Every structure is written in structure tokens, then in C-alpha cells.
Amino acid sequence: MKKLLVVALSLIAVEIHAAVVFTQPPTGSGGLLTSSWWSPNGSDYDQYVWDNFTVSSNVPVTEVKWRGGGGAVTGFTIKFYSSIGGGSQPDLGSSFAPNPLATYTVTGNAGETAAGTFGGGPMNDYDFVLPTPFQAAAGTNYWIQIEATQAGMPNWGLAAGVGDGTHFLQMAWIGDTYFLFGPGDVAFSLLTADTAIYTINASASPASSGVITGTGLYPTGMTAALKATPEIGRASCRERE
């Protein structure tokens, strides 16, 4: 007998104002932590940086701001990662199967705006509104990676920020890849939307019939993309409001 995965949806509106939910402000020192790669094939000069953050309440992150400098960029990639057990570093999976929780591709220079000269070098501010929110849970140690795409030697870096004093990085050298901790933090801020926030819940019926993903907090105007995956052996699924 074929069974259906029935998805029950519910919406709960909560008023919320624009707010910075996490920030590591620039130190103003002019220091840069290289986080860029040489498009389109990469190089031994590529380097990626991760820094951790924790929010105090469940919140949809809808916007990312950061500061950096160096050569011209053609785009950015923003990725969010969970932590390995103990929270000491990002859970990257493996080199063959990396494990970001969410990935956002920025076409262009993310509204690059001159921020001034610091430590003798020019800096720029960047801002990107996420097309779908990143669902950040209270008290969870996450990691963010902001990497620039460059058409030549990768020399763009994130500005030094005020944080816990350490970051995680990946660098390539003579064909090998190295992961290590480095001193200092990167300058970035995470924001939530200035609009009503809706909690979108979904449940499978019966409970063992499948898995629902895409639930969480969504600001007005953002699309919630729910995915219902039937358990093996279940033939189909349908939605119920």
C-alpha cells in the first residue's frame, strides 16, 4: 500500500526591528587577513579564512557586512559552517565533500565603498543582502567564510577585527593544502531584517514518513523554500496548510 508524506504548515508572526545580531568591528590597524582565490582554476597562492560567531537568540541572518582591501575583486562567496565537536574549528567535512550549512554567491563587488585609509592602505566596506536567510540558532558556535574571487594574483583580504583573538585558515603551498589557526580576527557584521518575522513550521504526517527541511524564521517578502523528502519506500508527498 502506498503512503503519503503529508506536510502541515503553520505561520507565526513576530514583530522585529533592524538589528545587528553579531559584530566584530575593524581594529583600524590596516591589517589584512588574506581570503581570496585566483579564478578560474585556483593557485598555490589561494588562502581562505574562517571566523566564528554565536548569536544570543534564534534569528534569521539576512545581511552580511564586512571590510577589506587589496586588489580588484570580481565576486565573493559567503559560506556558513557548523563546528566540529567541542567547537574549536569549522566542520569542513573533507576535501572531497566540504560541509557548508549555506552558501551564497555574490556577483560583482558587493557594493564596494571606500572606507578610508588605515595603516597606510585603502580599505573598502561591503554589504550583501542574502537571498534567503541563514537560520542561526541561539548559543550555537558557527563559522563564516568570506572569500573574494580575483582575476589575478589573490591579494584581497579581510580587515582585522576585534574578536576572540584567533581565526582558522586554509592555505595551499607547493601542491599541498594546510589548515591552521592564526592570530587575529576579521571585521564583519551580521544583521536581521527590519520587518515582521514569520516562524514557518512544518511537520510530517505520520512522523516517520519523511524529513522536512527549510523551516525557520523568515522576514516578510522572503520566500521559504521547503523540501519534503519521503522516507525510502514512501511513494509520494503532498502539502497541507
Coordinates of N, CA and C in Angstrom, one line a residue:
M1 N 0.9 -1.2 0.0 CA 0.0 0.0 0.0 C 0.9 1.2 0.0
K2 N 0.6 2.2 -0.9 CA 1.4 3.4 -1.0 C 0.9 4.4 0.1
K3 N 1.9 5.0 0.8 CA 1.5 6.0 1.8 C 2.0 7.4 1.4
L4 N 1.4 8.4 1.9 CA 1.8 9.8 1.5 C 2.5 10.5 2.7
L5 N 3.5 11.3 2.3 CA 4.1 12.2 3.3 C 3.3 13.5 3.2
V6 N 2.6 13.8 4.3 CA 1.7 15.0 4.4 C 2.5 16.1 5.2
V7 N 2.6 17.2 4.6 CA 3.3 18.3 5.2 C 2.3 19.3 5.8
A8 N 2.4 19.5 7.1 CA 1.5 20.5 7.7 C 2.3 21.8 8.0
L9 N 1.8 22.9 7.5 CA 2.5 24.2 7.7 C 1.7 25.1 8.6
S10 N 2.5 26.0 9.3 CA 1.9 27.0 10.2 C 2.8 28.2 10.2
L11 N 2.2 29.4 10.3 CA 2.9 30.7 10.3 C 2.6 31.4 11.6
I12 N 3.7 31.9 12.2 CA 3.5 32.7 13.4 C 4.3 34.1 13.2
A13 N 3.6 35.2 13.3 CA 4.2 36.5 13.0 C 4.8 37.1 14.3
V14 N 6.0 37.6 14.2 CA 6.6 38.2 15.3 C 7.2 39.6 14.8
E15 N 6.9 40.7 15.5 CA 7.5 42.0 15.1 C 8.9 42.1 15.5
I16 N 9.8 42.6 14.6 CA 11.2 42.7 15.0 C 11.8 43.9 14.2
H17 N 12.7 44.6 14.7 CA 13.3 45.7 14.1 C 14.7 45.4 13.6
A18 N 15.2 46.2 12.7 CA 16.5 46.0 12.1 C 17.5 46.0 13.3
A19 N 18.4 45.1 13.2 CA 19.4 45.0 14.3 C 20.6 44.3 13.8
V20 N 21.8 44.7 14.4 CA 23.0 43.9 14.3 C 23.0 42.8 15.3
V21 N 23.0 41.6 14.8 CA 22.9 40.4 15.8 C 24.3 39.9 16.2
F22 N 25.3 40.3 15.4 CA 26.7 40.0 15.8 C 27.6 40.9 15.0
T23 N 28.7 41.4 15.7 CA 29.6 42.2 15.0 C 31.0 42.1 15.6
Q24 N 32.0 42.2 14.7 CA 33.4 42.3 15.1 C 33.9 43.5 14.4
P25 N 34.0 44.7 15.0 CA 34.3 45.9 14.4 C 35.8 45.9 14.0
P26 N 36.1 46.7 12.9 CA 37.5 46.8 12.5 C 38.4 47.4 13.6
T27 N 39.6 46.9 13.6 CA 40.6 47.5 14.6 C 41.1 48.8 14.2
G28 N 41.0 49.1 12.9 CA 41.6 50.4 12.3 C 43.1 50.3 12.1
S29 N 43.7 49.1 12.3 CA 45.1 49.0 12.2 C 45.6 48.9 10.7
G30 N 44.7 48.6 9.8 CA 45.1 48.4 8.4 C 45.6 47.0 8.1
G31 N 45.6 46.1 9.1 CA 46.0 44.7 8.9 C 44.9 44.0 8.1
L32 N 45.4 43.1 7.2 CA 44.5 42.3 6.3 C 44.8 40.8 6.5
L33 N 43.7 40.0 6.5 CA 43.8 38.5 6.6 C 43.4 38.0 5.2
T34 N 44.3 37.6 4.4 CA 44.0 37.2 3.0 C 43.0 36.1 2.9
S35 N 42.0 36.4 2.1 CA 40.9 35.4 1.9 C 40.4 35.6 0.5
S36 N 41.1 35.0 -0.5 CA 40.8 35.1 -1.9 C 41.4 34.0 -2.7
W37 N 40.9 33.8 -3.9 CA 41.4 32.8 -4.8 C 41.5 33.3 -6.2
W38 N 42.4 32.7 -7.0 CA 42.7 33.1 -8.4 C 41.7 32.3 -9.3
S39 N 40.8 33.0 -9.9 CA 39.8 32.4 -10.8 C 40.4 32.3 -12.2
P40 N 40.1 31.2 -12.9 CA 39.1 30.2 -12.6 C 39.6 28.9 -12.1
N41 N 40.9 28.7 -12.0 CA 41.4 27.4 -11.6 C 42.0 27.3 -10.2
G42 N 42.1 28.4 -9.5 CA 42.8 28.4 -8.3 C 44.3 28.4 -8.4
S43 N 45.1 28.5 -7.3 CA 46.5 28.5 -7.4 C 47.1 28.2 -6.0
D44 N 48.4 28.1 -6.0 CA 49.1 27.8 -4.7 C 49.1 29.1 -3.8
Y45 N 48.6 30.2 -4.3 CA 48.6 31.4 -3.6 C 47.2 31.7 -2.9
D46 N 46.3 30.8 -3.2 CA 44.9 31.0 -2.6 C 45.0 30.8 -1.1
Q47 N 44.1 31.5 -0.4 CA 44.0 31.4 1.1 C 42.6 31.7 1.5
Y48 N 42.1 30.9 2.4 CA 40.7 31.1 2.9 C 40.7 31.3 4.4
V49 N 39.8 32.1 4.9 CA 39.8 32.5 6.3 C 38.4 32.2 6.8
W50 N 38.3 31.6 8.0 CA 37.0 31.4 8.7 C 37.1 32.1 10.1
D51 N 36.0 32.7 10.5 CA 35.9 33.2 11.9 C 34.6 32.8 12.5
N52 N 34.6 32.6 13.8 CA 33.4 32.1 14.5 C 32.5 33.2 15.0
F53 N 31.3 32.8 15.3 CA 30.3 33.7 15.9 C 29.2 32.9 16.6
T54 N 28.6 33.6 17.5 CA 27.4 33.0 18.2 C 26.4 34.1 18.5
V55 N 25.1 33.8 18.3 CA 24.0 34.7 18.5 C 23.3 34.4 19.8
S56 N 22.7 35.4 20.4 CA 22.1 35.1 21.7 C 20.6 34.6 21.6
S57 N 20.0 34.7 20.4 CA 18.6 34.2 20.3 C 18.5 33.7 18.8
N58 N 17.5 32.8 18.6 CA 17.2 32.3 17.3 C 16.9 33.5 16.4
V59 N 17.6 33.6 15.2 CA 17.4 34.8 14.4 C 17.7 34.4 12.9
P60 N 17.0 35.0 12.0 CA 17.3 34.8 10.6 C 18.3 35.9 10.2
V61 N 19.5 35.5 9.8 CA 20.5 36.4 9.3 C 20.2 36.7 7.9
T62 N 19.9 38.0 7.6 CA 19.5 38.4 6.3 C 20.5 39.3 5.5
E63 N 21.6 39.7 6.2 CA 22.5 40.6 5.6 C 23.9 40.5 6.3
V64 N 24.9 40.6 5.4 CA 26.3 40.5 5.9 C 27.1 41.7 5.4
K65 N 27.8 42.3 6.4 CA 28.6 43.5 6.0 C 30.1 43.1 6.4
W66 N 31.0 43.6 5.7 CA 32.4 43.3 6.0 C 33.3 44.4 5.5
R67 N 34.6 44.4 5.9 CA 35.6 45.4 5.5 C 36.8 44.6 5.0
G68 N 37.4 45.2 3.9 CA 38.6 44.5 3.4 C 39.3 45.4 2.4
G69 N 40.4 44.9 1.8 CA 41.2 45.7 0.9 C 42.1 44.8 0.1
G70 N 42.8 45.4 -0.8 CA 43.7 44.6 -1.7 C 43.4 44.9 -3.2
G71 N 43.6 43.9 -4.0 CA 43.3 44.1 -5.4 C 41.9 44.0 -5.8
A72 N 41.6 44.3 -7.0 CA 40.2 44.3 -7.5 C 39.6 42.9 -7.4
V73 N 38.3 42.8 -7.1 CA 37.6 41.6 -7.0 C 36.5 41.5 -8.0
T74 N 36.1 40.3 -8.5 CA 35.0 40.1 -9.4 C 33.8 39.5 -8.8
G75 N 33.9 39.1 -7.5 CA 32.8 38.5 -6.8 C 33.3 38.0 -5.5
F76 N 32.3 37.5 -4.7 CA 32.5 36.9 -3.4 C 31.7 35.6 -3.2
T77 N 32.2 34.8 -2.3 CA 31.4 33.7 -1.9 C 31.3 33.7 -0.4
I78 N 30.1 33.6 0.2 CA 29.9 33.6 1.6 C 29.4 32.3 2.0
K79 N 30.0 31.6 3.0 CA 29.6 30.3 3.4 C 29.5 30.3 5.0
F80 N 28.5 29.6 5.5 CA 28.4 29.4 6.9 C 28.6 27.9 7.2
Y81 N 29.3 27.6 8.3 CA 29.7 26.3 8.7 C 29.3 26.0 10.2
S82 N 29.0 24.8 10.5 CA 28.9 24.4 11.9 C 30.3 24.1 12.4
S83 N 30.4 23.8 13.7 CA 31.7 23.5 14.3 C 31.8 21.9 14.5
I84 N 33.1 21.5 14.6 CA 33.3 20.1 14.9 C 33.0 20.0 16.4
G85 N 33.0 18.8 16.9 CA 32.7 18.5 18.3 C 33.7 19.3 19.2
G86 N 33.1 20.0 20.2 CA 33.9 20.9 21.0 C 34.0 22.3 20.5
G87 N 33.6 22.6 19.3 CA 33.5 23.9 18.7 C 34.8 24.6 18.4
S88 N 35.9 23.9 18.3 CA 37.2 24.5 18.2 C 37.5 25.0 16.8
Q89 N 36.9 24.4 15.8 CA 37.1 24.8 14.4 C 35.9 24.4 13.5
P90 N 35.8 25.0 12.3 CA 34.7 24.7 11.4 C 34.7 23.3 11.0
D91 N 33.5 22.7 10.8 CA 33.3 21.3 10.3 C 33.3 21.4 8.8
L92 N 34.5 21.1 8.2 CA 34.7 21.2 6.8 C 34.4 19.9 6.0
G93 N 34.0 18.9 6.7 CA 33.7 17.6 6.0 C 35.1 17.1 5.6
S94 N 35.3 17.0 4.3 CA 36.5 16.5 3.7 C 36.8 17.4 2.5
S95 N 38.0 17.2 1.9 CA 38.4 18.0 0.7 C 37.5 17.6 -0.4
F96 N 37.0 16.4 -0.4 CA 36.1 15.9 -1.5 C 34.7 16.2 -1.3
A97 N 34.3 16.4 0.0 CA 32.9 16.7 0.3 C 32.8 17.8 1.4
P98 N 33.1 19.0 1.1 CA 33.0 20.1 2.1 C 31.6 20.2 2.6
N99 N 31.5 20.8 3.8 CA 30.3 20.7 4.5 C 29.7 22.1 5.0
P100 N 29.5 23.0 4.1 CA 28.9 24.3 4.5 C 27.4 24.1 4.8
L101 N 26.9 24.8 5.8 CA 25.4 24.8 6.1 C 24.7 25.6 5.0
A102 N 25.3 26.7 4.5 CA 24.7 27.5 3.5 C 25.8 28.2 2.7
T103 N 25.5 28.4 1.4 CA 26.5 29.1 0.5 C 25.8 30.1 -0.3
Y104 N 26.4 31.3 -0.4 CA 25.8 32.4 -1.1 C 26.8 33.0 -2.1
T105 N 26.4 33.2 -3.3 CA 27.4 33.7 -4.3 C 27.0 35.1 -4.6
V106 N 28.0 36.0 -4.5 CA 27.9 37.4 -4.8 C 28.5 37.7 -6.2
T107 N 27.6 38.2 -7.1 CA 28.1 38.6 -8.4 C 28.5 40.0 -8.4
G108 N 29.7 40.4 -8.6 CA 30.1 41.7 -8.6 C 30.9 42.0 -7.3
N109 N 31.0 43.3 -6.9 CA 31.9 43.7 -5.8 C 31.2 44.0 -4.5
A110 N 29.9 43.5 -4.4 CA 29.1 43.7 -3.1 C 29.0 45.1 -2.7
G111 N 28.8 46.0 -3.6 CA 28.6 47.4 -3.2 C 29.8 48.1 -2.7
E112 N 31.0 47.7 -3.2 CA 32.2 48.2 -2.6 C 32.2 49.7 -2.5
T113 N 32.5 50.2 -1.3 CA 32.5 51.6 -1.0 C 33.8 51.9 -0.2
A114 N 34.5 53.0 -0.6 CA 35.7 53.4 0.1 C 35.4 53.7 1.6
A115 N 36.2 53.1 2.5 CA 36.1 53.3 3.9 C 37.1 54.3 4.5
G116 N 38.2 54.5 3.7 CA 39.3 55.3 4.2 C 40.6 54.6 4.1
T117 N 41.6 55.3 4.6 CA 43.0 54.7 4.6 C 43.3 54.4 6.0
F118 N 43.8 53.1 6.2 CA 44.1 52.6 7.6 C 45.5 51.9 7.5
G119 N 46.4 52.3 8.4 CA 47.7 51.7 8.4 C 48.4 51.9 7.1
G120 N 48.1 53.0 6.4 CA 48.8 53.3 5.1 C 48.1 52.7 3.9
G121 N 47.1 51.9 4.1 CA 46.4 51.2 2.9 C 45.0 51.5 2.8
P122 N 44.4 51.6 1.6 CA 43.0 51.9 1.5 C 42.1 50.7 1.8
M123 N 41.0 50.9 2.4 CA 40.0 49.9 2.8 C 38.7 50.2 2.2
N124 N 37.9 49.1 2.0 CA 36.5 49.3 1.4 C 35.6 48.5 2.3
D125 N 34.3 49.1 2.3 CA 33.2 48.4 3.0 C 32.4 47.7 2.0
Y126 N 31.8 46.5 2.4 CA 31.0 45.7 1.5 C 29.7 45.3 2.2
D127 N 28.7 45.1 1.4 CA 27.3 44.8 2.0 C 26.6 43.9 1.1
F128 N 26.0 42.8 1.6 CA 25.3 41.8 0.8 C 24.1 41.4 1.5
V129 N 22.9 41.5 0.9 CA 21.6 41.0 1.4 C 21.4 39.6 0.9
L130 N 21.3 38.7 1.9 CA 21.2 37.3 1.5 C 19.8 37.0 0.8
P131 N 19.8 36.3 -0.3 CA 18.6 36.0 -1.0 C 17.6 35.1 -0.2
T132 N 18.1 34.3 0.7 CA 17.4 33.5 1.7 C 18.1 33.6 3.0
P133 N 17.4 33.7 4.1 CA 18.1 33.9 5.4 C 18.9 32.7 5.8
F134 N 20.0 33.0 6.6 CA 20.7 31.9 7.3 C 20.0 31.8 8.7
Q135 N 19.6 30.6 9.0 CA 18.9 30.3 10.2 C 19.9 30.0 11.3
A136 N 20.2 31.1 12.2 CA 21.1 30.9 13.2 C 20.4 30.6 14.5
A137 N 20.9 29.6 15.2 CA 20.3 29.1 16.5 C 21.0 29.7 17.6
A138 N 20.3 30.1 18.7 CA 20.9 30.7 19.9 C 22.0 29.8 20.5
G139 N 23.1 30.4 20.9 CA 24.1 29.6 21.6 C 24.9 28.6 20.8
T140 N 24.8 28.6 19.5 CA 25.5 27.7 18.6 C 26.7 28.4 18.0
N141 N 27.9 27.7 18.1 CA 29.1 28.3 17.5 C 29.2 28.0 16.0
Y142 N 29.0 29.0 15.2 CA 29.1 28.9 13.8 C 30.4 29.5 13.3
W143 N 30.6 29.3 12.0 CA 31.8 29.9 11.4 C 31.4 30.5 10.1
I144 N 31.9 31.7 9.7 CA 31.6 32.3 8.5 C 32.9 32.4 7.7
Q145 N 32.8 32.2 6.4 CA 33.9 32.3 5.4 C 33.5 33.3 4.3
I146 N 34.3 34.3 4.2 CA 34.0 35.3 3.1 C 35.3 35.3 2.2
E147 N 35.1 34.9 1.0 CA 36.3 34.8 0.1 C 36.0 35.6 -1.2
A148 N 37.0 36.3 -1.6 CA 36.9 37.1 -2.8 C 37.4 36.3 -4.0
T149 N 36.8 36.5 -5.2 CA 37.3 36.0 -6.4 C 38.0 37.1 -7.2
Q150 N 39.2 36.7 -7.6 CA 40.1 37.7 -8.3 C 40.6 37.1 -9.7
A151 N 40.8 38.0 -10.6 CA 41.2 37.5 -12.0 C 42.7 37.4 -12.1
G152 N 43.4 37.7 -11.0 CA 44.9 37.6 -11.0 C 45.4 37.1 -9.6
M153 N 46.6 37.4 -9.3 CA 47.2 37.0 -8.1 C 46.3 37.4 -6.9
P154 N 45.8 36.4 -6.1 CA 44.9 36.7 -5.0 C 45.6 37.4 -3.9
N155 N 45.2 38.7 -3.7 CA 45.8 39.5 -2.7 C 44.8 40.3 -1.9
W156 N 43.5 40.0 -2.1 CA 42.5 40.7 -1.3 C 42.3 40.0 0.1
G157 N 42.1 40.8 1.1 CA 42.0 40.3 2.4 C 40.9 41.0 3.2
L158 N 40.5 40.3 4.3 CA 39.5 40.9 5.2 C 40.3 41.8 6.2
A159 N 39.7 42.9 6.6 CA 40.3 43.8 7.6 C 40.3 43.1 8.9
A160 N 41.3 43.4 9.7 CA 41.5 42.9 11.1 C 40.3 43.4 11.9
G161 N 39.7 42.5 12.7 CA 38.6 42.9 13.6 C 38.9 42.6 15.0
V162 N 37.9 43.1 15.9 CA 38.0 42.9 17.3 C 37.2 41.7 17.7
G163 N 37.8 40.6 18.1 CA 37.1 39.4 18.5 C 37.8 38.6 19.6
D164 N 37.8 37.3 19.4 CA 38.4 36.4 20.5 C 39.9 36.2 20.3
G165 N 40.5 36.8 19.2 CA 41.9 36.8 19.0 C 42.5 35.7 18.2
T166 N 41.6 34.9 17.5 CA 42.1 33.8 16.7 C 41.1 33.5 15.5
H167 N 41.6 33.0 14.4 CA 40.8 32.6 13.3 C 41.4 31.3 12.7
F168 N 40.6 30.7 11.8 CA 41.0 29.4 11.2 C 41.3 29.7 9.7
L169 N 42.3 29.1 9.1 CA 42.6 29.4 7.7 C 43.1 28.2 7.0
Q170 N 42.9 28.3 5.7 CA 43.4 27.3 4.8 C 44.4 27.9 3.8
M171 N 45.5 27.3 3.5 CA 46.4 27.8 2.5 C 47.0 26.7 1.7
A172 N 47.3 27.0 0.5 CA 48.0 26.0 -0.4 C 49.5 26.3 -0.6
W173 N 50.3 25.3 -0.6 CA 51.7 25.6 -0.9 C 52.3 24.4 -1.5
I174 N 52.9 24.6 -2.7 CA 53.6 23.6 -3.5 C 52.7 22.3 -3.6
G175 N 51.5 22.6 -4.0 CA 50.6 21.5 -4.3 C 49.9 20.8 -3.1
D176 N 50.2 21.3 -1.9 CA 49.6 20.7 -0.7 C 48.7 21.8 0.0
T177 N 47.7 21.3 0.7 CA 46.8 22.2 1.4 C 47.0 22.1 2.9
Y178 N 47.1 23.2 3.6 CA 47.3 23.2 5.0 C 46.2 24.0 5.7
F179 N 45.8 23.4 6.9 CA 44.8 24.1 7.8 C 45.4 24.4 9.1
L180 N 45.2 25.6 9.6 CA 45.9 26.0 10.8 C 45.1 27.2 11.4
F181 N 45.5 27.5 12.7 CA 44.9 28.7 13.4 C 45.9 29.8 13.2
G182 N 45.3 31.0 13.1 CA 46.2 32.2 13.0 C 45.7 33.3 14.0
P183 N 46.6 34.2 14.4 CA 46.2 35.2 15.4 C 45.4 36.3 14.7
G184 N 44.4 36.9 15.5 CA 43.6 37.9 15.0 C 42.2 37.5 14.5
D185 N 41.4 38.5 14.2 CA 40.0 38.2 13.8 C 39.7 39.1 12.6
V186 N 38.6 38.7 11.9 CA 38.2 39.5 10.7 C 37.0 40.4 11.1
A187 N 36.9 41.5 10.4 CA 35.9 42.5 10.6 C 34.6 42.2 9.8
F188 N 33.5 41.9 10.5 CA 32.3 41.7 9.8 C 31.1 41.8 10.8
S189 N 29.9 42.0 10.2 CA 28.7 42.2 11.0 C 27.6 41.4 10.3
L190 N 26.7 40.8 11.2 CA 25.5 40.1 10.7 C 24.3 40.8 11.2
L191 N 23.3 41.0 10.2 CA 22.1 41.8 10.5 C 20.9 40.9 10.3
T192 N 19.8 41.3 10.9 CA 18.5 40.8 10.6 C 17.6 41.9 10.0
A193 N 16.5 41.5 9.4 CA 15.6 42.4 8.6 C 14.8 43.4 9.5
D194 N 14.5 44.5 8.9 CA 13.6 45.5 9.5 C 12.2 45.3 9.0
T195 N 11.6 44.2 9.5 CA 10.2 43.8 9.0 C 9.7 42.7 10.0
A196 N 8.4 42.4 9.8 CA 7.8 41.3 10.5 C 8.5 40.0 10.2
I197 N 8.8 39.2 11.2 CA 9.4 37.9 11.0 C 8.4 36.8 11.3
Y198 N 8.3 35.8 10.4 CA 7.4 34.7 10.5 C 8.1 33.4 10.8
T199 N 7.6 32.7 11.8 CA 8.1 31.4 12.0 C 7.3 30.4 11.2
I200 N 8.0 29.7 10.3 CA 7.4 28.7 9.5 C 7.7 27.3 10.0
N201 N 6.7 26.6 10.5 CA 6.9 25.3 11.0 C 6.3 24.3 10.0
A202 N 6.8 23.1 9.9 CA 6.3 22.1 9.1 C 6.5 20.7 9.8
S203 N 5.6 19.8 9.6 CA 5.7 18.5 10.3 C 5.3 17.4 9.3
A204 N 5.9 16.3 9.4 CA 5.5 15.2 8.5 C 4.4 14.4 9.2
S205 N 3.5 13.8 8.4 CA 2.4 13.0 9.0 C 2.3 11.8 8.1
P206 N 2.5 10.6 8.6 CA 3.0 10.3 10.0 C 4.4 10.8 10.2
A207 N 4.8 10.9 11.5 CA 6.1 11.4 11.8 C 7.3 10.7 11.1
S208 N 7.1 9.4 10.9 CA 8.2 8.6 10.4 C 8.2 8.5 8.8
S209 N 7.3 9.3 8.2 CA 7.2 9.2 6.8 C 8.2 10.0 5.9
G210 N 9.0 10.9 6.6 CA 10.0 11.6 5.8 C 10.6 12.8 6.6
V211 N 11.3 13.6 5.9 CA 12.0 14.7 6.6 C 11.7 16.0 5.9
I212 N 11.4 17.1 6.6 CA 11.1 18.4 6.1 C 12.3 19.3 6.4
T213 N 12.8 20.0 5.4 CA 13.8 21.0 5.6 C 13.4 22.3 5.0
G214 N 14.0 23.4 5.5 CA 13.6 24.7 5.1 C 12.8 25.5 6.0
T215 N 12.4 24.9 7.2 CA 11.6 25.6 8.2 C 12.5 26.7 8.9
G216 N 11.9 27.6 9.6 CA 12.6 28.5 10.4 C 12.0 29.9 10.4
L217 N 12.8 30.9 10.6 CA 12.3 32.3 10.7 C 12.5 33.0 9.3
Y218 N 11.5 33.6 8.8 CA 11.5 34.3 7.5 C 10.9 35.7 7.6
P219 N 11.7 36.7 7.2 CA 11.1 38.1 7.2 C 10.1 38.2 6.0
T220 N 9.2 39.2 6.2 CA 8.2 39.5 5.1 C 8.9 39.7 3.8
G221 N 8.4 39.1 2.8 CA 8.9 39.3 1.4 C 9.9 38.3 1.0
M222 N 10.4 37.5 1.9 CA 11.4 36.4 1.6 C 10.6 35.1 1.4
T223 N 11.1 34.3 0.4 CA 10.4 33.0 0.1 C 11.0 31.9 0.9
A224 N 10.1 31.1 1.5 CA 10.6 30.0 2.3 C 10.5 28.8 1.4
A225 N 11.6 28.2 1.1 CA 11.6 27.0 0.2 C 11.7 25.7 1.0
L226 N 10.6 25.1 1.2 CA 10.5 23.9 2.0 C 10.7 22.7 1.1
K227 N 11.4 21.7 1.6 CA 11.6 20.5 0.8 C 11.2 19.3 1.7
A228 N 10.3 18.5 1.1 CA 9.8 17.3 1.8 C 10.4 16.1 1.1
T229 N 11.2 15.3 1.9 CA 11.9 14.1 1.3 C 11.3 12.9 2.0
P230 N 10.5 12.1 1.2 CA 9.9 10.9 1.7 C 10.9 9.9 2.2
E231 N 10.5 9.1 3.2 CA 11.4 8.0 3.7 C 11.4 7.0 2.5
I232 N 12.5 6.3 2.5 CA 12.7 5.2 1.4 C 11.5 4.3 1.5
G233 N 10.8 4.1 0.4 CA 9.6 3.2 0.4 C 8.3 4.0 0.3
R234 N 8.4 5.3 0.6 CA 7.2 6.2 0.5 C 7.1 6.6 -0.9
A235 N 6.0 6.6 -1.5 CA 5.8 6.8 -2.9 C 5.7 8.3 -3.3
S236 N 5.1 9.1 -2.4 CA 4.9 10.5 -2.8 C 4.7 11.4 -1.6
C237 N 4.5 12.6 -1.9 CA 4.2 13.6 -0.8 C 3.2 14.6 -1.2
R238 N 2.6 15.3 -0.3 CA 1.7 16.4 -0.6 C 1.7 17.4 0.6
E239 N 1.3 18.6 0.3 CA 1.3 19.6 1.4 C -0.1 19.9 1.9
R240 N -0.2 20.2 3.2 CA -1.4 20.6 3.8 C -1.2 21.8 4.6
E241 N -2.0 22.8 4.5 CA -1.9 24.0 5.3 C -2.7 24.0 6.5

